[in-house]
Short mmCIF file of C-alpha atoms in Angstrom, two decimals:
data_model
loop_
_atom_site.label_atom_id
_atom_site.label_comp_id
_atom_site.label_asym_id
_atom_site.label_seq_id
_atom_site.Cartn_x
_atom_site.Cartn_y
_atom_site.Cartn_z
CA MET A 66 8.48 -5.65 -7.85
CA GLY A 67 7.83 -3.50 -10.91
CA GLU A 68 4.18 -4.55 -11.11
CA VAL A 69 3.56 -3.68 -7.47
CA ALA A 70 5.31 -0.32 -7.88
CA GLN A 71 3.20 0.42 -10.94
CA LEU A 72 0.02 -0.58 -9.11
CA LEU A 73 0.89 1.79 -6.27
CA GLY A 74 2.11 4.54 -8.59
CA GLU A 75 5.47 4.62 -6.82
CA GLN A 76 9.09 4.12 -7.80
CA THR A 77 10.47 0.60 -7.37
CA SER A 78 13.11 1.99 -5.02
CA ALA A 79 10.39 3.30 -2.68
CA VAL A 80 8.60 -0.07 -2.64
CA ARG A 81 11.89 -1.86 -2.00
CA TYR A 82 12.72 0.53 0.86
CA TRP A 83 9.26 0.11 2.41
CA SER A 84 9.59 -3.68 2.14
CA ASN A 85 12.89 -3.56 4.00
CA TYR A 86 11.81 -0.99 6.60
CA PHE A 87 8.45 -2.66 7.35
CA ASP A 88 9.85 -6.20 7.28
CA LYS A 89 7.60 -7.15 10.20
CA PHE A 90 4.53 -6.54 8.01
CA VAL A 91 5.71 -7.15 4.43
CA LYS A 92 7.31 -10.52 3.78
CA PRO A 93 7.79 -11.11 0.06
CA ARG A 94 9.09 -14.45 -1.08
CA ARG A 95 12.04 -14.63 -3.43
CA ASN A 96 12.20 -16.75 -6.55
CA ALA A 97 15.27 -18.62 -7.81
CA LYS A 98 16.61 -15.43 -9.41
CA GLY A 99 16.24 -13.52 -6.16
CA ASN A 100 13.33 -11.36 -7.33
CA ARG A 101 10.74 -10.37 -4.74
CA MET A 102 7.37 -12.05 -5.19
CA TYR A 103 4.59 -10.22 -3.34
CA HIS A 104 1.41 -11.90 -2.13
CA PRO A 105 -1.92 -10.03 -2.23
CA GLU A 106 -1.64 -9.48 1.54
CA ASP A 107 1.73 -7.81 1.02
CA VAL A 108 0.25 -5.52 -1.62
CA GLU A 109 -2.57 -4.54 0.76
CA THR A 110 0.00 -3.78 3.45
CA LEU A 111 2.03 -1.67 1.02
CA GLN A 112 -1.16 0.25 0.15
CA GLN A 113 -1.70 0.88 3.85
CA ILE A 114 1.88 2.09 4.21
CA GLN A 115 1.48 4.37 1.21
CA PHE A 116 -1.75 5.78 2.68
CA LEU A 117 -0.10 6.50 6.02
CA LEU A 118 2.96 8.12 4.47
CA LYS A 119 1.42 10.05 1.59
CA ASN A 120 -2.15 10.83 2.70
CA GLN A 121 -1.76 11.02 6.47
CA GLY A 122 1.70 12.59 6.33
CA LEU A 123 3.21 10.29 8.93
CA THR A 124 6.89 9.56 9.22
CA LEU A 125 8.19 6.04 8.66
CA GLU A 126 8.36 5.46 12.39
CA GLY A 127 4.87 6.89 12.89
CA ALA A 128 3.47 4.65 10.17
CA LYS A 129 5.13 1.62 11.74
CA GLN A 130 3.65 2.52 15.11
CA ARG A 131 0.17 3.03 13.62
CA LEU A 132 0.29 -0.34 11.87
CA THR A 133 1.36 -1.99 15.10
CA GLU A 134 -1.30 -0.34 17.25
CA ASN A 135 -4.37 -0.08 15.04
CA ARG A 136 -3.98 -1.85 11.74
CA ARG A 137 -7.69 -2.65 11.33
CA SER A 138 -8.61 1.04 11.30
CA VAL A 139 -5.96 1.79 8.69
CA ASP A 140 -7.21 -1.10 6.55
CA ARG A 141 -10.79 0.22 6.63
CA ARG A 142 -9.68 3.70 5.62
CA VAL A 143 -7.58 2.42 2.71
CA LYS A 144 -10.45 0.26 1.45
CA ALA A 145 -12.89 3.18 1.69
CA LEU A 146 -10.48 5.43 -0.20
CA ASN A 147 -10.04 2.82 -2.95
CA GLU A 148 -13.81 2.41 -3.27
CA LEU A 149 -14.26 6.16 -3.56
CA LYS A 150 -11.62 6.31 -6.29
CA GLU A 151 -13.43 3.56 -8.20
CA ILE A 152 -16.77 5.38 -7.88
CA ARG A 153 -15.19 8.58 -9.11
CA ALA A 154 -13.71 6.80 -12.12
CA GLN A 155 -17.13 5.36 -12.94
CA LEU A 156 -18.76 8.79 -12.63
CA VAL A 157 -16.14 10.32 -14.91
CA ALA A 158 -16.79 7.57 -17.46
CA VAL A 159 -20.55 8.23 -17.30
CA ARG A 160 -19.96 11.95 -17.67
CA LYS A 161 -17.89 11.39 -20.82
CA THR A 162 -20.67 9.35 -22.41
CA LEU A 163 -23.23 12.16 -21.86
#
């Protein structure tokens, strides 16, 4: 849970809430201790949820509806945004070396 929250840059309570609210899309397994174990698909879905809530400004219900209706479009946008962030980081690194 903590690793996923750190990856997303969110509080663990937000990730836990999203996991519970979007239980149709995010299905973490639990280990013997009861800790949530997220699969890579779950992390991608949480990134999509974060994009819809934070970048698109949708409500929780609006984000759930968007994921239900047009998840492929959301996935493409999130991947494009992540690629742009990586390119920017590379450009900043090149700029520092100059």
